[in-house]
Structures are given as C-alpha cells and as structure tokens.
PDB file of C-alpha atoms in Angstrom:
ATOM      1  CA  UNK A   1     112.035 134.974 111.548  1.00 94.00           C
ATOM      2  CA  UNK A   2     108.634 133.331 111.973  1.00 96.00           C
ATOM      3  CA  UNK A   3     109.989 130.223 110.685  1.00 96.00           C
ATOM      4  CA  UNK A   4     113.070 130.181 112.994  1.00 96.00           C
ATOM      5  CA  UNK A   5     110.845 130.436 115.957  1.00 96.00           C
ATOM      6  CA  UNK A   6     108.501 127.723 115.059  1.00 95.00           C
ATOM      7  CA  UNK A   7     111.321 125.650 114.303  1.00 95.00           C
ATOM      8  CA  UNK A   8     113.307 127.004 117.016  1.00 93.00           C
ATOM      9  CA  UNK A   9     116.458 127.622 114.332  1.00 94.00           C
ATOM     10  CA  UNK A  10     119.134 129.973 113.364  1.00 95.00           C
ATOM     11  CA  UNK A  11     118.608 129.969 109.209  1.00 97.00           C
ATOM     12  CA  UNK A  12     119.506 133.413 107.854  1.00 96.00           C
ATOM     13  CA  UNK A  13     117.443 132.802 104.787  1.00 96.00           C
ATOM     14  CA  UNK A  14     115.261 130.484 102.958  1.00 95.00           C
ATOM     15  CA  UNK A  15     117.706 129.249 100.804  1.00 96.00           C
ATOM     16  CA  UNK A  16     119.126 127.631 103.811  1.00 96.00           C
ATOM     17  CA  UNK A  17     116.280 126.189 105.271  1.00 96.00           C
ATOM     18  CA  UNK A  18     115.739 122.053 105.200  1.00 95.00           C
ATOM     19  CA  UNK A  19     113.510 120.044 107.176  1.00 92.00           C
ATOM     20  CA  UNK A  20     113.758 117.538 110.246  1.00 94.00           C
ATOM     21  CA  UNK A  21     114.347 114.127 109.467  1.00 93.00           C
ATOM     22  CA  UNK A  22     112.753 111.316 111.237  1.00 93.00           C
ATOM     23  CA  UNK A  23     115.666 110.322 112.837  1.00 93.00           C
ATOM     24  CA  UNK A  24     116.491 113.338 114.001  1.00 93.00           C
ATOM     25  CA  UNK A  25     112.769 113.832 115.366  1.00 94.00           C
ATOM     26  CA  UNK A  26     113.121 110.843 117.506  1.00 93.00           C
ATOM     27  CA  UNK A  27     115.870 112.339 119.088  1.00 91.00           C
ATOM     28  CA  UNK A  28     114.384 115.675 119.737  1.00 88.00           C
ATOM     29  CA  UNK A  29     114.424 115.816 123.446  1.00 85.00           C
ATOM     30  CA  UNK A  30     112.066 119.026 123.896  1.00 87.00           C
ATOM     31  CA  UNK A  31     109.264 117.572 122.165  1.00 89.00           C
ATOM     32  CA  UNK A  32     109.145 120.715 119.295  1.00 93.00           C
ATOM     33  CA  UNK A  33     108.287 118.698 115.964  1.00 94.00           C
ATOM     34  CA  UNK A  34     107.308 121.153 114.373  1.00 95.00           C
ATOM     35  CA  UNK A  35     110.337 121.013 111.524  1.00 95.00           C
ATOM     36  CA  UNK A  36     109.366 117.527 111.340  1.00 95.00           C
ATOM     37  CA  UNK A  37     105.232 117.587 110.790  1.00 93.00           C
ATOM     38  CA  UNK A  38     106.019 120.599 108.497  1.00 94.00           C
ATOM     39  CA  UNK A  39     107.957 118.939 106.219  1.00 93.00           C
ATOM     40  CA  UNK A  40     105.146 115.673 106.607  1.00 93.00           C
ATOM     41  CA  UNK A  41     102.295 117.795 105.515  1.00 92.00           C
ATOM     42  CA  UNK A  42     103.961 119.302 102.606  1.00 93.00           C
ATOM     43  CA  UNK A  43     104.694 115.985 101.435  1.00 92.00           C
ATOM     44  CA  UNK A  44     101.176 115.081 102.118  1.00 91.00           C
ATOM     45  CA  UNK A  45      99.977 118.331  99.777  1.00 93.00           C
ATOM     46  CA  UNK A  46     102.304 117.394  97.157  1.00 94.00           C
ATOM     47  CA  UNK A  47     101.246 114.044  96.607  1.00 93.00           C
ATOM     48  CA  UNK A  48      97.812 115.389  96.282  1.00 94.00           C
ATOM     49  CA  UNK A  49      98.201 117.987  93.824  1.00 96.00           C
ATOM     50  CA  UNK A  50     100.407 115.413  91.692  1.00 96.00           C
ATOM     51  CA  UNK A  51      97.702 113.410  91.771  1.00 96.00           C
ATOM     52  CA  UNK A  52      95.393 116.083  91.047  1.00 97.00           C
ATOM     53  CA  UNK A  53      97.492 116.665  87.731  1.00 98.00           C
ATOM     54  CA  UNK A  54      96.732 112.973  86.926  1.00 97.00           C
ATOM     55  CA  UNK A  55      93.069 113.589  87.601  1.00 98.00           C
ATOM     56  CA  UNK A  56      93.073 116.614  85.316  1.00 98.00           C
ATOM     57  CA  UNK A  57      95.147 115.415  82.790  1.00 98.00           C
ATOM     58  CA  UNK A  58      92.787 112.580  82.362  1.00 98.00           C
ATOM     59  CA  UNK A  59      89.767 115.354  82.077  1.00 98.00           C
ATOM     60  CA  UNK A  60      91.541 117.043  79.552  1.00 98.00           C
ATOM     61  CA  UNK A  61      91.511 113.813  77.216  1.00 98.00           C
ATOM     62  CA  UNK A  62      88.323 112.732  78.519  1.00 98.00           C
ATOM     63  CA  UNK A  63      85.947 115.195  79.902  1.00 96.00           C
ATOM     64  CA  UNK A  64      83.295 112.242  80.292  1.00 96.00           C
ATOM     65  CA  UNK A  65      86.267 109.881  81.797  1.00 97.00           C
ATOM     66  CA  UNK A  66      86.731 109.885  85.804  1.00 97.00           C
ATOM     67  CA  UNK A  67      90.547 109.468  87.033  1.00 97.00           C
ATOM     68  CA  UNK A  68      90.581 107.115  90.264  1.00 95.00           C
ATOM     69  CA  UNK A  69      93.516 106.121  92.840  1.00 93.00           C
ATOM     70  CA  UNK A  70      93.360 102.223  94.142  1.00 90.00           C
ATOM     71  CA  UNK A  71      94.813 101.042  97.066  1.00 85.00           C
ATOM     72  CA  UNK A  72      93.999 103.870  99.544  1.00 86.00           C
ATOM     73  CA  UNK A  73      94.911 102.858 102.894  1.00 81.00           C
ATOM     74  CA  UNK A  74      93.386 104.072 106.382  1.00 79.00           C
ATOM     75  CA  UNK A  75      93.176 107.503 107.022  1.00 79.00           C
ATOM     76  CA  UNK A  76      96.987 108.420 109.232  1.00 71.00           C
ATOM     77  CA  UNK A  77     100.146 109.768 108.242  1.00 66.00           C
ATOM     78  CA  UNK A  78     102.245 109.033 105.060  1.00 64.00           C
ATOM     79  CA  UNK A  79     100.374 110.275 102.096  1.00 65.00           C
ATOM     80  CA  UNK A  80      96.876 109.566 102.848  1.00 84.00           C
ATOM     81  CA  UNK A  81      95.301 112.420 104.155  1.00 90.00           C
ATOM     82  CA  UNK A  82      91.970 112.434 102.895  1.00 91.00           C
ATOM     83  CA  UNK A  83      90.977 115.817 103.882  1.00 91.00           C
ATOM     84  CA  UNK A  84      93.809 116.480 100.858  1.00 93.00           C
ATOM     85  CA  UNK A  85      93.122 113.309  98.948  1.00 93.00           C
ATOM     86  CA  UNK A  86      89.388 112.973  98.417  1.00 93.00           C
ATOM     87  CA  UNK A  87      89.229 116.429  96.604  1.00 94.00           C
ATOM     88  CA  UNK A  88      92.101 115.168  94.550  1.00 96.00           C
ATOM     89  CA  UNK A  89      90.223 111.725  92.394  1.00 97.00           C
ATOM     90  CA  UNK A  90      86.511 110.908  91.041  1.00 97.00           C
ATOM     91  CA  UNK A  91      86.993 107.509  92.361  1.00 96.00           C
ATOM     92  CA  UNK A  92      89.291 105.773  95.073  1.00 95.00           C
ATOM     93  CA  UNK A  93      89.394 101.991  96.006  1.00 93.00           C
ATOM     94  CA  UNK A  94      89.645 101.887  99.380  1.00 87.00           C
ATOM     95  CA  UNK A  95      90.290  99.118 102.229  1.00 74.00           C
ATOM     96  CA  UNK A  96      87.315 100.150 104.205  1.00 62.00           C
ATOM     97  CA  UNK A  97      89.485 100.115 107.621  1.00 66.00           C
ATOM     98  CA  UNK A  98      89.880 103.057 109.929  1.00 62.00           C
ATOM     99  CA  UNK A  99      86.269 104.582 108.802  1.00 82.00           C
ATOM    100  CA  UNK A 100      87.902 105.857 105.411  1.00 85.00           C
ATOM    101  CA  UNK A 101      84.934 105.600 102.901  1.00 87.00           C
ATOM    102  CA  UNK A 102      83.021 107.844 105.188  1.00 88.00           C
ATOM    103  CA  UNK A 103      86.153 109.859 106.130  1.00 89.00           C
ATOM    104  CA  UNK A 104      86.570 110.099 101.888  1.00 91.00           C
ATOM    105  CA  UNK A 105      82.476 111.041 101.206  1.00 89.00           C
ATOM    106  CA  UNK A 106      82.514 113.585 103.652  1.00 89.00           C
ATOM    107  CA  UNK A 107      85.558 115.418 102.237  1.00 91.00           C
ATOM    108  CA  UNK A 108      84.559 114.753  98.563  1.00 92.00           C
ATOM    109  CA  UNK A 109      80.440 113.690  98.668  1.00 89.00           C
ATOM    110  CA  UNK A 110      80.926 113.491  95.137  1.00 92.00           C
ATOM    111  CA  UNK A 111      83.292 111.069  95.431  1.00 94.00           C
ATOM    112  CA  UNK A 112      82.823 107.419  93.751  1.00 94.00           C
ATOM    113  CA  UNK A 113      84.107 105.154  96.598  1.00 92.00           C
ATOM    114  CA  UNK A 114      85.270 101.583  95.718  1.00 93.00           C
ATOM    115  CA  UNK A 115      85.934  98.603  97.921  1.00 89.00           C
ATOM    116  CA  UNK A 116      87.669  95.137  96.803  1.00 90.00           C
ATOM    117  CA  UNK A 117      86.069  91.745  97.164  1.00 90.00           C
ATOM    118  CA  UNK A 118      88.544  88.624  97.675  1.00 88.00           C
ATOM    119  CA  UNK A 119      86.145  85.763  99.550  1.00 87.00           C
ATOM    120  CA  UNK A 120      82.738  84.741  99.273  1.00 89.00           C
ATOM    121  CA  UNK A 121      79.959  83.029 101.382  1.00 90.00           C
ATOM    122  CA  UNK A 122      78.247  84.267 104.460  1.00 91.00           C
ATOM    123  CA  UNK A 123      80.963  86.922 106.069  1.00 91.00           C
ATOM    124  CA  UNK A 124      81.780  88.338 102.610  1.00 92.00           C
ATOM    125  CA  UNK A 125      78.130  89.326 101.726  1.00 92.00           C
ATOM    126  CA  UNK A 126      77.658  90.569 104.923  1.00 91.00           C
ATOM    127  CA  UNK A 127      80.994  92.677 104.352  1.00 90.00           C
ATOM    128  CA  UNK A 128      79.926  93.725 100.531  1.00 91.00           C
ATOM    129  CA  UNK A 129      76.284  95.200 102.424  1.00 90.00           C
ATOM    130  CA  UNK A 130      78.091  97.104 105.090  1.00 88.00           C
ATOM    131  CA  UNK A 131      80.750  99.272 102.481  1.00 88.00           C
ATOM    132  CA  UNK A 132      77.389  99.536 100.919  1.00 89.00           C
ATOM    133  CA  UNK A 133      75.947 101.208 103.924  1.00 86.00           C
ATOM    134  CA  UNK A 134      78.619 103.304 104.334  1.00 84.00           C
ATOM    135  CA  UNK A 135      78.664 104.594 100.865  1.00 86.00           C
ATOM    136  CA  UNK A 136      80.872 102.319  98.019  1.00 88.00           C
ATOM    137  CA  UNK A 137      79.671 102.138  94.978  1.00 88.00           C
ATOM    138  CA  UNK A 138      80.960  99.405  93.626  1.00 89.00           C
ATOM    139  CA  UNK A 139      83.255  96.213  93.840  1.00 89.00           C
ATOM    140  CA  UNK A 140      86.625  95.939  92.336  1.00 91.00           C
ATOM    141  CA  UNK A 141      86.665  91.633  92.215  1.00 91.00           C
ATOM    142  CA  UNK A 142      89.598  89.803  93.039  1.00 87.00           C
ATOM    143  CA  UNK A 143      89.772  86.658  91.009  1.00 90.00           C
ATOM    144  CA  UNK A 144      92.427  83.794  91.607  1.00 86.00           C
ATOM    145  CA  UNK A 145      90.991  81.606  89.258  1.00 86.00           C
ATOM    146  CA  UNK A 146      87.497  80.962  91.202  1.00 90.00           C
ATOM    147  CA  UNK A 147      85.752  83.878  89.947  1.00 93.00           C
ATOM    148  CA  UNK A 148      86.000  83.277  86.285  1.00 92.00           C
ATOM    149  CA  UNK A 149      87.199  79.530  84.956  1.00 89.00           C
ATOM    150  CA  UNK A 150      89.437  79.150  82.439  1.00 89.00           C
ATOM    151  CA  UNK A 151      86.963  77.912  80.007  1.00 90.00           C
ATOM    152  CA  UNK A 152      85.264  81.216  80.382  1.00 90.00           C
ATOM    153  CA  UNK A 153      82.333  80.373  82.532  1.00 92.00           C
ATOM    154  CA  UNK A 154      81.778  81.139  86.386  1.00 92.00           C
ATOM    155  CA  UNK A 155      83.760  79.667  88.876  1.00 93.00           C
ATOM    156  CA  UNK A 156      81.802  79.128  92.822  1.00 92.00           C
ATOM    157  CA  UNK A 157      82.928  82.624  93.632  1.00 93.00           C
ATOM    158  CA  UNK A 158      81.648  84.103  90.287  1.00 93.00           C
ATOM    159  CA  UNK A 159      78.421  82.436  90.943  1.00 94.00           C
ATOM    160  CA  UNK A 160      78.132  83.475  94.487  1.00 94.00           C
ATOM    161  CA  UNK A 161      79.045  87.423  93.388  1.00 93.00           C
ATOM    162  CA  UNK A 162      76.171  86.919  90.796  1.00 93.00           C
ATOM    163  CA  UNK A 163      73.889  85.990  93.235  1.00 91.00           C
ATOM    164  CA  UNK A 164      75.027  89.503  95.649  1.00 91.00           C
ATOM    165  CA  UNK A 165      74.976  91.525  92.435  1.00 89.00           C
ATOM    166  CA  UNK A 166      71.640  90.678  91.706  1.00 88.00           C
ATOM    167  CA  UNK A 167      70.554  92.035  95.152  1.00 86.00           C
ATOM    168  CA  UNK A 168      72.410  95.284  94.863  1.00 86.00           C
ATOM    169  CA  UNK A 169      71.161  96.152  91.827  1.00 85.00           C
ATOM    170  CA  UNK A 170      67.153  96.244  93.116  1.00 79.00           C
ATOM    171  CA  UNK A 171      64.816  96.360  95.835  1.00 79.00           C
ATOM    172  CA  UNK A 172      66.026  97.967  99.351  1.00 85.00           C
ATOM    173  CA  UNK A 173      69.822  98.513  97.396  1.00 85.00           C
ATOM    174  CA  UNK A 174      68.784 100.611  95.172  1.00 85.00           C
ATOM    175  CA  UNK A 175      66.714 102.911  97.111  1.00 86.00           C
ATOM    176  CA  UNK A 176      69.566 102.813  99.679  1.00 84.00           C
ATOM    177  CA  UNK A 177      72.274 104.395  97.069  1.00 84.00           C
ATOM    178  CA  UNK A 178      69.464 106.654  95.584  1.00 85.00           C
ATOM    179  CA  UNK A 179      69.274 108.400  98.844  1.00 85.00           C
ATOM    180  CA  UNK A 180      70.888 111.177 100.505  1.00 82.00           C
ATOM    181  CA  UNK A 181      72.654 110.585 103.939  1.00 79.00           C
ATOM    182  CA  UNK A 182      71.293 112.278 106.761  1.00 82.00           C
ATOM    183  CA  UNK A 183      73.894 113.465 109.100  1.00 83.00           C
ATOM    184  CA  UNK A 184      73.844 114.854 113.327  1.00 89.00           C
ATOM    185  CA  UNK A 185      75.068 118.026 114.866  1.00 89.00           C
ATOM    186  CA  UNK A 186      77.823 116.110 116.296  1.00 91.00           C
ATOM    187  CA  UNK A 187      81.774 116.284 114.304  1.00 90.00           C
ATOM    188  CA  UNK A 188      84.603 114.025 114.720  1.00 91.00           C
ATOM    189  CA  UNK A 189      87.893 116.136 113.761  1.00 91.00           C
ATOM    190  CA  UNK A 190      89.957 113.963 111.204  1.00 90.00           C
ATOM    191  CA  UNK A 191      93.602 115.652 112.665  1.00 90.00           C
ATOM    192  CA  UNK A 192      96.469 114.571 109.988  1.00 89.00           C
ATOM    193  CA  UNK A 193      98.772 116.450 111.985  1.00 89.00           C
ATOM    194  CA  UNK A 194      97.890 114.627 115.048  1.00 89.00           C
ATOM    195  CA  UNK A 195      98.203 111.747 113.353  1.00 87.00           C
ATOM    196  CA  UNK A 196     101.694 112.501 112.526  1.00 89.00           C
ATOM    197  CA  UNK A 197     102.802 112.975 116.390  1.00 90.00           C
ATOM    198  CA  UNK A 198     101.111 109.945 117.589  1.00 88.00           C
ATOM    199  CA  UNK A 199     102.751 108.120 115.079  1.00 89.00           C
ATOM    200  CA  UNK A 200     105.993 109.673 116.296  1.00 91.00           C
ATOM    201  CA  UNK A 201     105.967 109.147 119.969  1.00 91.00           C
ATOM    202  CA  UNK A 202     104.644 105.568 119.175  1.00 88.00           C
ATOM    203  CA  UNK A 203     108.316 104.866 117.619  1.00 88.00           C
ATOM    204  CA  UNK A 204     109.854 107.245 119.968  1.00 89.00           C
ATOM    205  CA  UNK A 205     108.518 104.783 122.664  1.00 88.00           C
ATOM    206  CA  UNK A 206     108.803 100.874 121.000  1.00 85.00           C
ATOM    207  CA  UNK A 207     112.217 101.727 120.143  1.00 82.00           C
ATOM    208  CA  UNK A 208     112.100  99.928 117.018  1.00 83.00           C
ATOM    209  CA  UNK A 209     113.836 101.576 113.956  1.00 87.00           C
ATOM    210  CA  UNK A 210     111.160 103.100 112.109  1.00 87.00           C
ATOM    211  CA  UNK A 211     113.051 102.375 108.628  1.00 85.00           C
ATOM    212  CA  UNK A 212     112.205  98.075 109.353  1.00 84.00           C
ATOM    213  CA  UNK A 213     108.755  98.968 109.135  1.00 81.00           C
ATOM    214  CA  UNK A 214     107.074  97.342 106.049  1.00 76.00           C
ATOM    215  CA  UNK A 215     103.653  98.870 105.039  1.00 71.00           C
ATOM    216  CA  UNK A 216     101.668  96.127 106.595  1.00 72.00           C
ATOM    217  CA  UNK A 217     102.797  97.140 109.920  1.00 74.00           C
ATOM    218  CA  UNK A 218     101.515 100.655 109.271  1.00 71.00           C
ATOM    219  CA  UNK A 219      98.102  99.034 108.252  1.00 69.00           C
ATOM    220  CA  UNK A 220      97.928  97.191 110.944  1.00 64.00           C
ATOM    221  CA  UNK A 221      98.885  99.060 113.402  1.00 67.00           C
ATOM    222  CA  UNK A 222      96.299  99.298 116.565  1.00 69.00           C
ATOM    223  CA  UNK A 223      97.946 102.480 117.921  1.00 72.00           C
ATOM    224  CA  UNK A 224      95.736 104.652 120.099  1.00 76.00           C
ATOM    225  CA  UNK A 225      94.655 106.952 117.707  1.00 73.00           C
ATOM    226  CA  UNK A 226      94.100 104.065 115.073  1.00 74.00           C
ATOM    227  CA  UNK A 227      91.712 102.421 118.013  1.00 78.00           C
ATOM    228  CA  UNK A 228      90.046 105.784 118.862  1.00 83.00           C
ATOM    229  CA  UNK A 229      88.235 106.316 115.879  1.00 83.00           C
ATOM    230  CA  UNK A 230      86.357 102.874 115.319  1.00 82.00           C
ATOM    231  CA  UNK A 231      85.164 103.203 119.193  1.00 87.00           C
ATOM    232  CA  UNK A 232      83.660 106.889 119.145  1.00 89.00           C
ATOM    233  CA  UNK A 233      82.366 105.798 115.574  1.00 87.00           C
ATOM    234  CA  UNK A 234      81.068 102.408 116.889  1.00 87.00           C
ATOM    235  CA  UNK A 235      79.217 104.316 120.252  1.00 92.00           C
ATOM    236  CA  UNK A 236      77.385 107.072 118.086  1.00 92.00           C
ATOM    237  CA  UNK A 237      75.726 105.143 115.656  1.00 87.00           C
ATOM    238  CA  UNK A 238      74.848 102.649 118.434  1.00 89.00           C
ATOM    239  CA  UNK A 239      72.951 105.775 120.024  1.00 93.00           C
ATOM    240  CA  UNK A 240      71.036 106.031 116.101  1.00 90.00           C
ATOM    241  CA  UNK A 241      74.035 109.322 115.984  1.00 91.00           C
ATOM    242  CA  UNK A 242      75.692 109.550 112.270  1.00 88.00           C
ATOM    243  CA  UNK A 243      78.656 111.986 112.798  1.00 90.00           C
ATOM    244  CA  UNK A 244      79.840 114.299 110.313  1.00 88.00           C
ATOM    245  CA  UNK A 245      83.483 114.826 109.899  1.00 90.00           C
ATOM    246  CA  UNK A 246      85.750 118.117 110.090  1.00 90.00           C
ATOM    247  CA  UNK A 247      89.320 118.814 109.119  1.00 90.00           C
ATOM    248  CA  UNK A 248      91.451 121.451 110.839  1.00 89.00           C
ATOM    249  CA  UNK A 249      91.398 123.855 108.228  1.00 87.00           C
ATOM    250  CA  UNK A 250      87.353 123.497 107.950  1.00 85.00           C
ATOM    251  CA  UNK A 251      87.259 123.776 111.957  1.00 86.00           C
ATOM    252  CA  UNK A 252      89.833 126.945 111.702  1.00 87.00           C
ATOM    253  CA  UNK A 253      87.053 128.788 109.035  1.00 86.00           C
ATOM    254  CA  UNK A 254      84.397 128.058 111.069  1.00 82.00           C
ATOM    255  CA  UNK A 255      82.879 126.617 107.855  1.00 74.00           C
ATOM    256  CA  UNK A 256      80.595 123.770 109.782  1.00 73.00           C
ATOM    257  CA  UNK A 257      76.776 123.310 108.718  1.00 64.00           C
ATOM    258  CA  UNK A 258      74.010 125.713 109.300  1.00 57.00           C
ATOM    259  CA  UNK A 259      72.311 123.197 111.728  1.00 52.00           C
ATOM    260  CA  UNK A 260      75.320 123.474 114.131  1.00 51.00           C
ATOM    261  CA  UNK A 261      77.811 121.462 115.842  1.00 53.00           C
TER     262      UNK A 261
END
C-alpha cells in the first residue's frame, strides 16, 4: 500500500511490482518520479555492494592487499554515487572533475584516492600539485611511448615526471600528505537523488533521445547541477572556508560533527 502511493499504482502484490523506465519517465506528465529514482538508486546500491564483494573477496586472499576501482567519473547519476561508492574500495582512480576526490575522502577518509597523468610541462605539474592538495595519493601514468622508450630508458615525459616525483616525495609534499585536513562548520549536501531528477528534466527539456547519449556527453555535461558545485566550492575556499560534505542519509541521522553545521 505504501508503495502504491509513492508510486501512485494499483499492484496487488510485490510479485507484480516493476519499475519506471526512462522512457516512460520522460513522459510522466505529473512530475511523480518516484518509480523511476527508486529503481536508479537501487541500481546505484547494487553496483556498490557488487563491488564491495570484489573488495572483500580480494581481502580474503590478501588481507595485506587493497582492492581499487579505476575510472570513477564525477559524482551524478548512473552508478557513481560516492556516498555508496567510497565505502565500497581502498583505492579509486578518479578524474578529479566535479570535486570527486574530496566528495570520495569525505565519505571514505580512509580512502587511497588516485588521479591519472597524460601530459607534462608547466599546466600538468601545476595539475599533479592541485589533486595533491585535494587529497590523491598517487599518479596512475599514462605512457604512449614518451614516458618510457623502447630501449628501456626515459622518454621527455618520463624525465619530466621524475623531476615532479622528486618534489612530492620531500620537503613541503610530504608534510602536506602527513597532515590532517582541517575542515569548517559549513556542509555542502552531495544529493544522488537530486542528481537523478536534474538529469531527468534536462532530457525531458533538450528533447534529445537519452539512449544517443555516449558517456562522454554525460562527463561533459555542464548541466546546472554539474556547474553548481565547482562555484559554491570555488567561493568558500576563496573566503579561506573548506566545506565538509553530507549525504542525505547522514543529514536524515543528524550524524554531522560535534563542532556544528
């Protein structure tokens, strides 16, 4: 009965009971998604726990060994829901778009965050220092056959990496990943569910079918909500502010730090 009047159906029992497809969401004309974001965020919670099982499987072999998932993608809808996710690994390679190794550390602070290097010079060390601000801890490398040459010696990319490495591994680097982050009474909510919606009426509104999407258009995309979060993020730490960040189900327990919010 509960779940008939969320969903605003008819099933008689639960053996009868199936979600809301996309399609069919985009064509809901009084704006109830509910059977839709339902049926999201299970699939969100079952690709974590799967790769949870991975994770412990791994500990089982290996209690020393730590399981990781590469190729995380900014925090949104369609399987990367950190507040689920970065409970679910030791270690995730990450982009470093949409805020997500801080998004990842604050749902998991034991979490290993890594980032992926593909250029060099100027721009790319200044990229390599800011993940390392914001908490990776450590460099997957890229190499096209400039890192490493065939002969076995370094390429110009291998030798500029060296020179980075070198950096990061003493002086001001080391005392920087030694430390523990300091964080203000002030929370961002990270809102999967929102995310869902937004992504919804976004499609709802282009008109474009959703299915001729390809993933780079979903990691590229500069919706609202994708824009949102780099701005807020962007004006607190100008202000010296370094947020802290909340799920729904952390908000709904009340569990937020002693020092207040």
């Amino acid at each position: 009965a509960a779940l008939n009047r969320e969903w605003n159906t008819g099933f008689a029992a639960w053996e009868q009971v199936v979600p809301m497809l996309t399609d069919a969401a985009l064509r809901q004309a009084d704006d109830n998604f509910s059977a839709w974001s339902d049926f999201k965020g299970w699939m969100d919670v079952a690709f974590a726990r799967a790769v949870r099982a991975g994770t412990e499987a791994v500990h089982a072999a290996d209690p020393s060994a730590l399981a990781g998932l590469e190729g995380a993608q900014p925090p949104g809808w369609g399987g990367y829901d950190y507040t689920l996710l970065a409970g679910a690994v030791d270690v995730m390679e990450t982009t470093g778009g949409g805020d997500s190794i801080e998004i990842a550390r604050a749902f998991n602070p034991a979490l290993v965050v890594l980032t992926t290097s593909f250029g060099q010079g100027e721009q790319e060390a200044r990229q390599i220092w800011r993940q390392l601000l914001l908490g990776s801890r450590g460099l997957v490398v890229w190499d096209e056959g400039d890192v490493v040459a065939p002969d076995g010696t370094p390429g110009p990319r291998g030798r500029f990496l060296a020179s980075v490495l070198r950096e990061l591994h003493g002086g001001i680097a080391a005392r920087l990943i030694a430390a523990t982050p300091a964080t203000d009474p002030v929370a961002i909510l990270v809102s999967p569910p929102s995310f869902r919606v937004h992504w919804l009426l976004d499609r709802r509104a282009d008109g474009v079918p959703w299915e001729a999407r390809g993933s780079a258009a979903e990691y590229d995309s500069a919706t609202a909500d994708r824009r949102s979060l780099p701005r807020a993020m962007h004006l607190l730490t100008g202000l010296g502010v370094r947020p802290l960040f909340v799920s729904p189900t952390t908000l709904a327990r009340g569990d937020l730090p002693a020092s207040g919010v």
